[in-house]
Amino acid sequence: MISFLSPLFLVGALTAAVPVILHLLKREPEPRIKFAAVKLLKHAPVENTEKHRLRELLLLALRVAALVLLALAFARPFFARGAATASGVTVVALDTSYSLSAPGRFERAKQLAKSAIANTPSTDLVGVITFSDEAEIVAKPGTDRVLAASAVDDAVAGFGGTRYRAALSAASQTLAGRRGTIVVVTDLQESGWDAGDRASVPEGARIEIADVGALPANLAVVSLQPLSDRLVATIRNTGAQSRDVRAHLTIGANQTAEVTFAGATRGNTASVTVDDPAGIQADNQRFAVLGGASVPSVAVVTGSGDAGRDAFYVQQALGAGSYRAVGVSGAKLASMTDDQLAAHAAIFLLSTRGLERHGRELLASFVRSGGGMLVAAGPDVDGEVVADVLGSASALRIQAAAAPKAAERGLAPADVRHPVFHAFAANAATLGLVRFRNVARIAGTGCQTIARFTTGDTALIDCAAGDGRALVIASDLDNRWNDFPLHATFVPFLHETVQYLASARAHASEYVVADAPRGAPRRPGIATIADGTRRGAAPRRVAINVDPRESDPARLTMDEFQAAVTRLKPTAGSEERIEARQQEDSQHMWQYAVALMLIALAVEGFLAARTA
């Protein structure tokens, strides 16, 4: 089937009528003139009238053909095939998360995926995507059903968790605005959507769910915590009946229990395994590095260095999660080295008192080399010192509050997509309940404003400094200028902040598969990696485990899944046009049209010279 990349140029073929019209105008009968000396013309050569007329018709045809070929060349013809002629696209997204690793479940998922391929209309293209923490296009949309089915057969259940956003984003990229269907083959894990998570698909895309079914009764080792004299393993039973495990621990139905292994702290690494042949296989074992800093630390810089006294709320909030607050004074920073400071995941700068030149340079080096720092611009922070630490690139300016008690104001995120507000994406209004009595004025060249006060003043900015970053909040964190520490949002805010600041550095000795550091395999076990935070540091061991959320039996309904999907209007430049351009570029039929046009003009010129 012949198609045209720019069919509007075919209108130019109408110019072929010009030579025809001129030819018809020349067909008026010539007047007869009497000439007496006819005998003088008897010996003159007379051209055959029929031959002359045939030559003129041939010239006319050549001129018309030249104009038509020129219009065809500009229209860019090509033989359309595949996506350029298909009426739609069906994308099969196959869940390969470890919740499908129970016996028979992944085989069931493959059958559903291949059924979806077989039921696709013959005029549609078919593509295949596999997804867990990330999505991968394993078969691009095409007409070959056998190739798509082969991609499904080659898929294997891995160790990642379910992430529907990754699957739908990859499927939308594959559709690229075309009409089509996305078939998601999954077990509808509720943990597949993070809090406030949403995905966008083209407006004309239809989403179908092929349900693999609920999780079977399952035993899972969800945590393994090494203490000084023992190991504490947490084992979850999601079944409807009590289970006995090899550790002689009885776990009630739908309950979680801990088992302690006393004196099991010798050596460098440890693992705990449960026997569960009928359940999910990937969560039957968990690993730990003994003596490692499994809980990342946060350096809290205060006036005295006593975090319990100067930063009580911050210490308690960090301790409520997976972080450990370590108090550091300005005087202590003066005696620390780069390696000692680099051992911390992030820095909270709550006071600049006693912060001398060496301490400032140490903090500046930490940030420039990829570290993250939170600055609370309260009464104990000198703006000039902070600007000196972050350097001229940020041109940070902090001005203390002019009035001791200004009007109270709330907090409003300016960009809820920022990672700091990830936990509040579904209910950002809760941050507005915090009341700020005194605030500082903050600004910086190249800094992004990510939150404002209800008065319109800047509340929180994100500044880049070298390879690192700094967040500056225009108030304190210890309940003197605001009541933030008294609200439930304070703890998740600090945790999201540390996670964001520490994203460029690796400090923990335990990771889930999705967050495995560079150089470590994406599967459970003990891995040895290079320590990128310190020059010349020896490689270190880390434990990589599956995400325990994946073994949670909670499921979504079809309506809940669909409610998390946003339909977007199609954008210009669809996949069909891209595919058509690629096919036209590979065929270059316009060049043949131009060549034929030149030949026609050459022949026309030769005949016109003979006719004249």
Coordinates of C-alpha atoms in Angstrom, one line a residue:
M1 CA 0.0 0.0 0.0
I2 CA 1.4 3.3 -1.1
S3 CA 1.2 6.2 1.4
F4 CA 2.5 9.8 1.4
L5 CA 4.4 11.5 4.1
S6 CA 3.2 15.0 3.0
P7 CA 0.0 14.3 1.0
L8 CA -0.9 18.0 0.8
F9 CA 1.8 18.4 -1.9
L10 CA -0.3 16.3 -4.2
V11 CA -2.5 19.3 -4.7
G12 CA 0.5 20.6 -6.7
A13 CA -0.3 18.0 -9.3
L14 CA -3.2 20.3 -10.4
T15 CA -0.6 22.5 -12.1
A16 CA -0.4 19.7 -14.8
A17 CA -3.5 21.2 -16.2
V18 CA -1.7 24.3 -17.3
P19 CA 0.1 22.7 -20.3
V20 CA -3.2 21.0 -21.3
I21 CA -5.1 24.3 -21.2
L22 CA -2.4 26.0 -23.3
H23 CA -2.5 23.1 -25.8
L24 CA -6.2 23.4 -26.2
L25 CA -6.0 27.2 -26.7
K26 CA -3.6 26.7 -29.6
R27 CA -6.1 24.5 -31.5
E28 CA -8.1 27.5 -33.0
P29 CA -8.4 27.0 -36.8
E30 CA -6.0 29.1 -38.8
P31 CA -7.6 31.5 -41.5
R32 CA -7.3 30.3 -45.2
I33 CA -5.1 32.6 -47.4
K34 CA -5.3 32.4 -51.2
F35 CA -1.9 32.1 -52.8
A36 CA -1.8 32.3 -56.6
A37 CA 1.7 30.9 -57.1
V38 CA 0.9 27.4 -55.9
K39 CA 3.3 26.0 -58.5
L40 CA 6.2 27.6 -56.6
L41 CA 5.4 25.4 -53.6
K42 CA 5.2 22.1 -55.3
H43 CA 8.8 21.3 -54.7
A44 CA 8.9 22.6 -51.1
P45 CA 9.2 20.0 -48.3
V46 CA 5.9 19.7 -46.4
E47 CA 5.9 18.0 -43.0
N48 CA 3.3 15.3 -42.4
T49 CA 0.4 16.9 -40.4
E50 CA -0.3 13.7 -38.5
K51 CA 3.3 13.3 -37.4
H52 CA 3.4 16.9 -36.2
R53 CA 0.3 16.4 -34.2
L54 CA 1.6 13.2 -32.6
R55 CA 4.8 15.0 -31.6
E56 CA 2.9 17.8 -29.9
L57 CA 0.8 15.3 -28.0
L58 CA 4.0 13.6 -26.8
L59 CA 5.4 16.9 -25.7
L60 CA 2.2 17.6 -23.8
A61 CA 2.4 14.2 -22.1
L62 CA 6.0 14.8 -21.1
R63 CA 5.3 18.2 -19.6
V64 CA 2.3 16.9 -17.7
A65 CA 4.3 14.0 -16.4
A66 CA 7.1 16.2 -15.2
L67 CA 4.7 18.3 -13.2
V68 CA 3.0 15.3 -11.7
L69 CA 6.3 13.7 -10.8
L70 CA 7.5 16.9 -9.1
A71 CA 4.3 16.9 -7.0
L72 CA 4.9 13.2 -6.1
A73 CA 8.5 13.9 -5.1
F74 CA 7.4 16.6 -2.6
A75 CA 4.6 14.4 -1.3
R76 CA 7.3 11.8 -0.3
P77 CA 5.6 8.5 -1.3
F78 CA 6.5 5.2 0.4
F79 CA 5.2 1.7 0.7
A80 CA 3.5 1.6 4.1
R81 CA 3.7 -1.4 6.3
G82 CA 3.5 -2.3 10.1
A83 CA 2.7 0.7 12.4
A84 CA 2.0 3.0 9.5
T85 CA -1.0 0.8 8.4
A86 CA -2.1 -0.7 11.7
S87 CA -5.4 0.5 13.2
G88 CA -4.3 0.3 16.8
V89 CA -1.8 -1.1 19.4
T90 CA -2.1 -3.6 22.2
V91 CA 0.6 -3.5 24.9
V92 CA 0.7 -6.5 27.3
A93 CA 2.4 -5.5 30.6
L94 CA 3.5 -8.7 32.4
D95 CA 4.2 -8.4 36.2
T96 CA 7.5 -10.1 37.0
S97 CA 7.7 -9.1 40.7
Y98 CA 8.6 -11.7 43.3
S99 CA 5.0 -12.0 44.6
L100 CA 4.5 -14.2 41.5
S101 CA 7.3 -16.6 42.5
A102 CA 5.0 -19.0 44.4
P103 CA 4.6 -22.3 42.6
G104 CA 2.4 -22.1 39.5
R105 CA 1.6 -18.4 39.8
F106 CA 4.0 -17.1 37.1
E107 CA 3.0 -19.9 34.7
R108 CA -0.6 -18.7 35.2
A109 CA 0.5 -15.1 34.5
K110 CA 2.2 -16.2 31.2
Q111 CA -0.9 -18.0 30.1
L112 CA -3.0 -14.8 30.6
A113 CA -0.4 -12.7 28.8
K114 CA -0.4 -15.1 25.8
S115 CA -4.2 -15.2 25.7
A116 CA -4.2 -11.4 25.6
I117 CA -1.8 -11.6 22.6
A118 CA -3.9 -14.2 20.8
N119 CA -7.1 -12.2 21.3
T120 CA -5.6 -9.0 19.9
P121 CA -7.4 -7.9 16.7
S122 CA -5.5 -8.9 13.5
T123 CA -5.2 -5.2 12.5
D124 CA -3.5 -4.2 15.7
L125 CA 0.2 -4.3 16.6
V126 CA 1.3 -6.2 19.7
G127 CA 4.0 -5.2 22.1
V128 CA 5.2 -6.8 25.4
I129 CA 6.5 -5.1 28.6
T130 CA 7.8 -6.7 31.7
F131 CA 7.8 -4.8 34.9
S132 CA 8.6 -4.9 38.6
D133 CA 10.5 -2.0 40.2
E134 CA 11.3 -0.9 36.6
A135 CA 9.7 -1.6 33.3
E136 CA 11.4 -3.0 30.2
I137 CA 10.1 -3.2 26.6
V138 CA 10.9 -6.8 25.6
A139 CA 9.0 -6.8 22.3
K140 CA 8.3 -3.6 20.4
P141 CA 4.9 -3.2 18.8
G142 CA 4.7 -5.3 15.6
T143 CA 2.5 -7.7 13.6
D144 CA 4.4 -10.8 14.6
R145 CA 2.4 -12.6 17.3
V146 CA 4.9 -15.4 17.6
L147 CA 7.6 -13.0 18.5
A148 CA 5.5 -11.4 21.2
A149 CA 4.5 -14.8 22.6
S150 CA 8.2 -15.8 22.6
A151 CA 9.0 -12.7 24.7
V152 CA 6.4 -13.8 27.2
D153 CA 7.9 -17.3 27.3
D154 CA 11.4 -15.8 28.0
A155 CA 10.2 -13.7 31.0
V156 CA 11.1 -14.8 34.5
A157 CA 9.8 -13.7 37.9
G158 CA 12.6 -11.6 39.6
F159 CA 13.2 -10.1 43.0
G160 CA 11.7 -6.7 42.5
G161 CA 8.5 -5.2 43.9
T162 CA 5.4 -4.3 42.0
R163 CA 5.4 -0.7 40.6
Y164 CA 2.4 0.0 38.4
R165 CA 3.5 3.5 37.6
A166 CA 6.6 2.2 35.8
A167 CA 4.5 -0.2 33.8
L168 CA 2.0 2.3 32.6
S169 CA 4.6 4.9 31.9
A170 CA 6.5 2.5 29.6
A171 CA 3.2 1.4 28.0
S172 CA 2.2 5.0 27.3
Q173 CA 5.6 5.6 25.8
T174 CA 5.0 2.6 23.5
L175 CA 1.5 3.8 22.5
A176 CA 2.8 7.4 22.0
G177 CA -0.7 8.9 21.6
R178 CA -2.1 6.1 19.4
R179 CA -5.4 4.4 20.0
G180 CA -4.8 1.2 21.8
T181 CA -5.2 -1.1 24.8
I182 CA -2.9 -1.8 27.8
V183 CA -3.4 -5.3 29.3
V184 CA -1.8 -5.4 32.7
V185 CA -1.2 -9.0 33.8
T186 CA -0.8 -8.8 37.6
D187 CA -1.9 -10.0 41.0
L188 CA -3.2 -6.5 41.9
Q189 CA -0.8 -5.9 44.8
E190 CA -1.9 -2.9 46.8
S191 CA 1.7 -2.0 47.4
G192 CA 2.1 -1.5 43.7
W193 CA 0.9 2.1 44.1
D194 CA 2.8 4.2 46.5
A195 CA 0.9 6.8 48.6
G196 CA -0.4 9.5 46.3
D197 CA 1.1 7.7 43.3
R198 CA -0.6 8.2 39.9
A199 CA 0.2 7.3 36.3
S200 CA -0.8 9.0 33.0
V201 CA -1.9 7.3 29.8
P202 CA -3.1 8.6 26.5
E203 CA -6.8 9.7 26.5
G204 CA -7.8 7.0 24.0
A205 CA -6.0 4.1 25.8
R206 CA -8.1 1.4 27.3
I207 CA -6.7 -0.4 30.4
E208 CA -7.6 -4.1 31.0
I209 CA -6.6 -6.1 34.1
A210 CA -5.8 -9.8 33.8
D211 CA -5.9 -10.9 37.4
V212 CA -3.5 -13.7 38.3
G213 CA -5.2 -14.1 41.7
A214 CA -4.6 -13.5 45.4
L215 CA -1.4 -14.5 47.1
P216 CA -1.2 -17.9 48.7
A217 CA -0.6 -18.5 52.4
N218 CA 2.9 -17.3 52.9
L219 CA 5.8 -17.1 55.4
A220 CA 8.2 -14.3 55.0
V221 CA 11.3 -13.1 56.8
V222 CA 10.6 -9.3 56.7
S223 CA 13.5 -8.1 58.7
L224 CA 16.8 -9.2 60.2
Q225 CA 18.3 -6.9 62.8
P226 CA 21.8 -7.6 64.2
L227 CA 22.3 -6.4 67.8
S228 CA 25.4 -6.5 69.9
D229 CA 24.8 -10.0 71.3
R230 CA 22.0 -11.4 69.2
L231 CA 20.1 -11.4 65.9
V232 CA 16.4 -10.6 65.8
A233 CA 14.4 -11.9 62.8
T234 CA 10.9 -10.8 62.1
I235 CA 8.7 -13.4 60.4
R236 CA 5.3 -12.8 59.0
N237 CA 2.6 -15.4 58.4
T238 CA -0.1 -14.2 55.9
G239 CA -2.0 -17.4 56.0
A240 CA -5.3 -18.1 57.7
Q241 CA -3.8 -20.8 60.0
S242 CA -1.0 -20.9 62.5
R243 CA 2.3 -22.2 61.2
D244 CA 5.3 -23.9 62.9
V245 CA 8.7 -22.9 61.5
R246 CA 12.1 -24.7 62.0
A247 CA 13.0 -22.2 64.7
H248 CA 10.1 -23.7 66.8
L249 CA 8.2 -20.5 66.6
T250 CA 4.4 -20.6 66.3
I251 CA 3.0 -17.7 64.5
G252 CA -0.8 -17.0 64.6
A253 CA -2.9 -16.5 61.6
N254 CA -2.3 -13.1 59.9
Q255 CA 0.3 -12.2 62.5
T256 CA 4.0 -11.2 62.7
A257 CA 6.4 -12.5 65.3
E258 CA 10.1 -12.1 66.2
V259 CA 12.6 -14.8 66.9
T260 CA 15.9 -14.2 68.6
F261 CA 19.1 -16.0 67.9
A262 CA 21.3 -15.5 70.9
G263 CA 25.1 -15.3 70.4
A264 CA 24.7 -15.5 66.7
T265 CA 26.8 -12.4 66.0
R266 CA 30.2 -14.0 65.2
G267 CA 31.5 -13.6 61.7
N268 CA 30.8 -10.9 59.1
T269 CA 27.5 -11.8 57.6
A270 CA 24.3 -13.7 58.6
S271 CA 21.1 -14.9 57.1
V272 CA 17.8 -16.4 58.3
T273 CA 15.7 -18.8 56.2
V274 CA 12.3 -20.3 56.6
D275 CA 10.9 -23.3 54.8
D276 CA 7.8 -22.4 52.8
P277 CA 7.6 -24.5 49.7
A278 CA 4.0 -23.5 48.8
G279 CA 4.4 -19.8 49.3
I280 CA 6.4 -17.0 47.8
Q281 CA 10.0 -18.2 47.4
A282 CA 12.0 -14.9 47.2
D283 CA 11.1 -13.8 50.7
N284 CA 12.1 -17.0 52.5
Q285 CA 15.6 -15.7 53.3
R286 CA 17.0 -12.4 54.5
F287 CA 20.6 -11.3 54.8
A288 CA 22.5 -8.9 57.2
V289 CA 26.0 -7.6 57.6
L290 CA 27.2 -7.9 61.1
G291 CA 28.8 -4.9 62.6
G292 CA 27.7 -2.7 59.8
A293 CA 25.9 0.6 60.1
S294 CA 22.5 -0.7 59.1
V295 CA 21.0 2.5 60.6
P296 CA 22.4 5.5 58.8
S297 CA 23.4 8.4 61.0
V298 CA 22.6 12.1 60.6
A299 CA 25.0 14.7 61.9
V300 CA 23.0 17.3 63.8
V301 CA 25.1 20.5 64.3
T302 CA 24.0 22.4 67.4
G303 CA 25.6 24.9 69.7
S304 CA 26.7 22.5 72.4
G305 CA 26.7 19.3 70.3
D306 CA 24.1 17.7 72.7
A307 CA 21.3 16.6 70.4
G308 CA 19.1 15.5 73.3
R309 CA 19.1 19.0 74.7
D310 CA 19.5 21.3 71.7
A311 CA 17.6 19.2 69.1
F312 CA 15.2 17.1 71.1
Y313 CA 12.4 17.0 68.6
V314 CA 14.7 16.3 65.7
Q315 CA 16.5 13.5 67.6
Q316 CA 13.2 11.8 68.5
A317 CA 11.7 12.2 65.0
L318 CA 14.8 10.7 63.3
G319 CA 14.9 7.9 65.9
A320 CA 11.3 7.0 65.2
G321 CA 12.3 5.7 61.8
S322 CA 15.5 4.3 60.3
Y323 CA 18.0 7.1 61.2
R324 CA 20.2 7.9 64.1
A325 CA 20.8 11.5 65.2
V326 CA 24.5 12.3 66.2
G327 CA 25.0 15.6 67.9
V328 CA 28.0 17.6 66.7
S329 CA 29.1 21.0 67.9
G330 CA 31.0 23.7 66.0
A331 CA 34.0 23.1 68.1
K332 CA 33.9 19.4 67.4
L333 CA 33.7 20.0 63.7
A334 CA 37.1 21.8 64.0
S335 CA 38.8 18.6 65.0
M336 CA 37.0 16.2 62.5
T337 CA 38.2 15.0 59.2
D338 CA 36.5 14.6 55.8
D339 CA 36.2 10.8 56.3
Q340 CA 34.6 11.2 59.7
L341 CA 32.0 13.6 58.4
A342 CA 31.4 11.5 55.2
A343 CA 30.3 8.6 57.4
H344 CA 27.0 10.4 58.0
A345 CA 24.1 10.2 55.5
A346 CA 23.2 13.9 55.8
I347 CA 23.8 17.0 58.0
F348 CA 21.2 19.1 59.8
L349 CA 22.7 22.6 60.5
L350 CA 20.7 24.0 63.4
S351 CA 23.3 26.4 64.8
T352 CA 26.4 28.1 63.5
R353 CA 27.7 29.1 66.9
G354 CA 31.4 28.2 67.3
L355 CA 31.7 27.2 63.6
E356 CA 35.2 28.2 62.7
R357 CA 37.0 28.2 59.4
H358 CA 38.0 24.5 59.4
G359 CA 34.4 23.5 60.2
R360 CA 33.0 25.6 57.4
E361 CA 35.4 24.2 54.9
L362 CA 34.5 20.7 56.2
L363 CA 30.8 21.3 55.6
A364 CA 31.5 22.8 52.3
S365 CA 33.6 19.8 51.2
F366 CA 30.9 17.5 52.3
V367 CA 28.2 19.2 50.2
R368 CA 30.4 19.7 47.1
S369 CA 31.4 16.1 47.1
G370 CA 27.7 15.0 46.8
G371 CA 26.4 15.3 50.4
G372 CA 23.1 16.8 51.5
M373 CA 22.5 19.4 54.2
L374 CA 19.3 20.8 55.8
V375 CA 19.7 24.4 57.2
A376 CA 17.1 25.6 59.7
A377 CA 17.3 29.4 59.5
G378 CA 16.3 29.9 63.1
P379 CA 17.7 32.3 65.7
D380 CA 21.0 30.3 66.1
V381 CA 21.9 30.4 62.4
D382 CA 24.0 33.2 60.9
G383 CA 23.1 33.7 57.2
E384 CA 26.6 34.9 56.3
V385 CA 28.2 31.7 57.7
V386 CA 25.7 29.5 55.7
A387 CA 26.4 31.5 52.5
D388 CA 30.1 31.0 53.1
V389 CA 29.6 27.2 53.5
L390 CA 27.5 26.8 50.3
G391 CA 29.7 29.0 48.2
S392 CA 29.1 31.7 45.6
A393 CA 27.2 29.3 43.3
S394 CA 24.1 29.5 45.4
A395 CA 24.4 33.2 46.5
L396 CA 22.3 32.3 49.5
R397 CA 20.8 35.1 51.6
I398 CA 19.3 34.6 55.0
Q399 CA 17.8 37.5 56.9
A400 CA 16.5 37.1 60.4
A401 CA 12.9 38.0 61.2
A402 CA 12.4 41.7 61.8
A403 CA 9.6 41.3 64.4
P404 CA 9.9 39.0 67.3
K405 CA 6.3 37.9 66.9
A406 CA 4.8 38.2 63.4
A407 CA 1.4 37.1 62.3
E408 CA 1.0 33.3 62.3
R409 CA 1.1 31.6 58.9
G410 CA 0.8 28.1 57.4
L411 CA 2.9 26.1 55.1
A412 CA 1.9 25.4 51.5
P413 CA 4.0 23.2 49.1
A414 CA 4.8 25.0 45.9
D415 CA 5.6 21.8 44.1
V416 CA 4.0 18.6 45.6
R417 CA 6.1 16.5 43.1
H418 CA 9.3 17.3 45.0
P419 CA 10.6 14.3 46.8
V420 CA 10.5 16.0 50.2
F421 CA 6.7 16.1 49.9
H422 CA 6.3 12.5 48.5
A423 CA 4.6 11.3 51.7
F424 CA 2.1 14.2 51.5
A425 CA 1.2 13.9 47.9
A426 CA -2.3 12.6 48.7
N427 CA -3.0 15.1 51.5
A428 CA -0.7 18.1 51.3
A429 CA -3.2 20.2 53.1
T430 CA -2.1 18.7 56.5
L431 CA 1.1 20.8 56.2
G432 CA -1.1 23.9 56.3
L433 CA -2.1 23.0 59.9
V434 CA 1.4 23.9 61.1
R435 CA 1.6 27.5 62.5
F436 CA 4.8 29.6 62.1
R437 CA 5.1 32.6 64.4
N438 CA 8.5 33.8 63.4
V439 CA 10.3 33.2 60.1
A440 CA 13.4 34.3 58.3
R441 CA 13.7 35.7 54.8
I442 CA 15.6 33.3 52.5
A443 CA 16.5 33.5 48.9
G444 CA 19.3 32.3 46.6
T445 CA 20.4 32.5 43.0
G446 CA 19.7 29.2 41.3
C447 CA 17.6 27.9 44.2
Q448 CA 14.2 26.4 43.7
T449 CA 11.4 27.4 45.9
I450 CA 9.5 24.3 46.9
A451 CA 7.3 25.7 49.6
R452 CA 5.8 29.0 50.6
F453 CA 4.0 30.4 53.7
T454 CA 0.4 31.3 53.3
T455 CA 1.5 35.0 53.4
G456 CA 3.4 34.4 50.1
D457 CA 6.9 34.4 51.7
T458 CA 9.4 31.7 50.8
A459 CA 9.3 28.9 53.3
L460 CA 11.7 26.2 51.8
I461 CA 14.2 26.3 49.0
D462 CA 16.4 23.7 47.4
C463 CA 19.9 24.9 46.4
A464 CA 22.5 23.0 44.4
A465 CA 26.1 23.2 45.6
G466 CA 28.7 21.3 43.7
D467 CA 27.6 17.7 43.4
G468 CA 25.4 18.0 46.5
R469 CA 22.4 19.9 47.6
A470 CA 21.1 22.0 50.5
L471 CA 17.6 22.5 51.7
V472 CA 16.9 25.8 53.7
I473 CA 13.8 26.2 55.8
A474 CA 12.9 29.7 56.9
S475 CA 12.4 28.8 60.6
D476 CA 13.8 26.6 63.3
L477 CA 13.0 22.9 64.1
D478 CA 12.8 23.1 67.9
N479 CA 9.3 24.6 68.7
R480 CA 10.5 28.1 69.4
W481 CA 9.4 29.8 66.2
N482 CA 6.7 27.3 65.2
D483 CA 4.7 24.3 66.4
F484 CA 5.9 22.0 63.5
P485 CA 7.5 19.4 65.9
L486 CA 4.1 19.0 67.6
H487 CA 2.4 17.8 64.5
A488 CA 2.3 14.3 63.1
T489 CA 3.7 15.6 59.8
F490 CA 7.0 16.5 61.4
V491 CA 8.4 12.9 61.4
P492 CA 7.6 12.0 57.8
F493 CA 8.9 15.4 56.7
L494 CA 12.3 14.8 58.3
H495 CA 12.5 11.3 57.0
E496 CA 11.7 12.3 53.4
T497 CA 14.2 15.1 53.7
V498 CA 17.0 12.8 54.9
Q499 CA 16.2 10.3 52.1
Y500 CA 16.3 13.1 49.5
L501 CA 19.5 14.6 50.8
A502 CA 21.2 11.2 51.2
S503 CA 20.2 10.0 47.7
A504 CA 23.6 10.9 46.2
R505 CA 25.5 9.0 48.9
A506 CA 25.6 5.4 50.1
H507 CA 25.8 4.8 53.9
A508 CA 23.6 1.9 54.9
S509 CA 24.7 -1.7 55.0
E510 CA 21.3 -3.0 53.9
Y511 CA 19.4 -2.2 50.7
V512 CA 16.3 -3.5 49.0
V513 CA 16.8 -4.8 45.4
A514 CA 15.4 -1.7 43.8
D515 CA 17.9 0.6 45.6
A516 CA 20.9 -1.7 45.3
P517 CA 24.1 0.5 45.0
R518 CA 26.1 0.7 41.8
G519 CA 28.2 -2.4 41.3
A520 CA 25.9 -4.7 43.4
P521 CA 23.8 -7.4 41.7
R522 CA 20.0 -6.8 41.7
R523 CA 19.2 -10.0 43.7
P524 CA 19.2 -10.9 47.4
G525 CA 22.5 -11.8 49.0
I526 CA 25.7 -10.3 50.3
A527 CA 27.6 -8.1 47.9
T528 CA 31.0 -6.3 48.0
I529 CA 31.1 -2.8 46.6
A530 CA 33.5 0.1 46.4
D531 CA 32.9 2.9 48.9
G532 CA 32.4 5.9 46.7
T533 CA 32.1 8.4 49.6
R534 CA 35.8 8.2 50.6
R535 CA 38.9 8.2 48.4
G536 CA 41.0 5.2 48.7
A537 CA 38.5 3.5 51.1
A538 CA 38.5 -0.3 51.1
P539 CA 35.5 -2.1 49.6
R540 CA 32.6 -2.8 52.0
R541 CA 30.0 -5.5 52.3
V542 CA 26.3 -4.8 52.0
A543 CA 23.2 -6.9 52.4
I544 CA 20.6 -6.8 49.6
N545 CA 17.1 -8.0 50.4
V546 CA 13.7 -8.1 48.7
D547 CA 11.2 -5.3 49.6
P548 CA 9.0 -6.8 52.4
R549 CA 6.0 -4.8 51.2
E550 CA 5.7 -7.1 48.2
S551 CA 4.7 -10.0 50.4
D552 CA 1.8 -8.0 51.8
P553 CA -1.5 -9.9 50.8
A554 CA -3.5 -6.7 50.6
R555 CA -5.0 -6.3 47.1
L556 CA -6.6 -3.6 45.0
T557 CA -10.0 -3.7 43.3
M558 CA -10.3 -3.0 39.6
D559 CA -11.9 0.4 40.3
E560 CA -9.1 1.4 42.7
F561 CA -6.5 0.6 40.1
Q562 CA -8.4 2.6 37.4
A563 CA -8.9 5.5 39.8
A564 CA -5.1 5.9 40.0
V565 CA -4.7 6.4 36.3
T566 CA -5.0 9.9 34.6
R567 CA -6.0 10.2 30.9
L568 CA -4.0 12.7 28.9
K569 CA -5.0 14.2 25.6
P570 CA -2.8 12.9 22.7
T571 CA 0.1 15.1 21.7
A572 CA 1.3 16.0 18.3
G573 CA 3.8 13.7 16.6
S574 CA 2.3 10.3 17.1
E575 CA 4.2 7.0 16.7
E576 CA 2.5 6.4 13.3
R577 CA 4.1 9.5 11.9
I578 CA 7.5 8.6 13.3
E579 CA 7.2 5.1 11.9
A580 CA 6.0 6.5 8.5
R581 CA 9.0 8.9 8.4
Q582 CA 11.4 6.0 9.2
Q583 CA 9.9 3.9 6.4
E584 CA 10.0 6.7 3.9
D585 CA 13.6 7.5 4.8
S586 CA 14.6 3.9 4.2
Q587 CA 12.9 3.8 0.8
H588 CA 13.7 7.2 -0.8
M589 CA 11.0 6.8 -3.5
W590 CA 11.0 10.6 -4.0
Q591 CA 14.5 10.3 -5.5
Y592 CA 13.2 8.0 -8.2
A593 CA 10.3 10.5 -8.9
V594 CA 12.9 13.3 -9.3
A595 CA 15.0 11.1 -11.6
L596 CA 12.0 10.3 -13.8
M597 CA 11.1 14.0 -13.9
L598 CA 14.5 15.0 -15.1
I599 CA 14.4 12.3 -17.8
A600 CA 11.0 13.6 -18.9
L601 CA 12.3 17.1 -19.1
A602 CA 15.3 16.0 -21.1
V603 CA 13.2 14.1 -23.7
E604 CA 10.8 17.1 -23.8
G605 CA 13.6 19.5 -24.5
F606 CA 15.0 17.2 -27.3
L607 CA 11.5 16.9 -29.0
A608 CA 10.8 20.6 -28.6
A609 CA 14.0 21.4 -30.4
R610 CA 13.0 19.0 -33.3
T611 CA 9.5 20.5 -33.5
A612 CA 10.5 24.1 -33.6

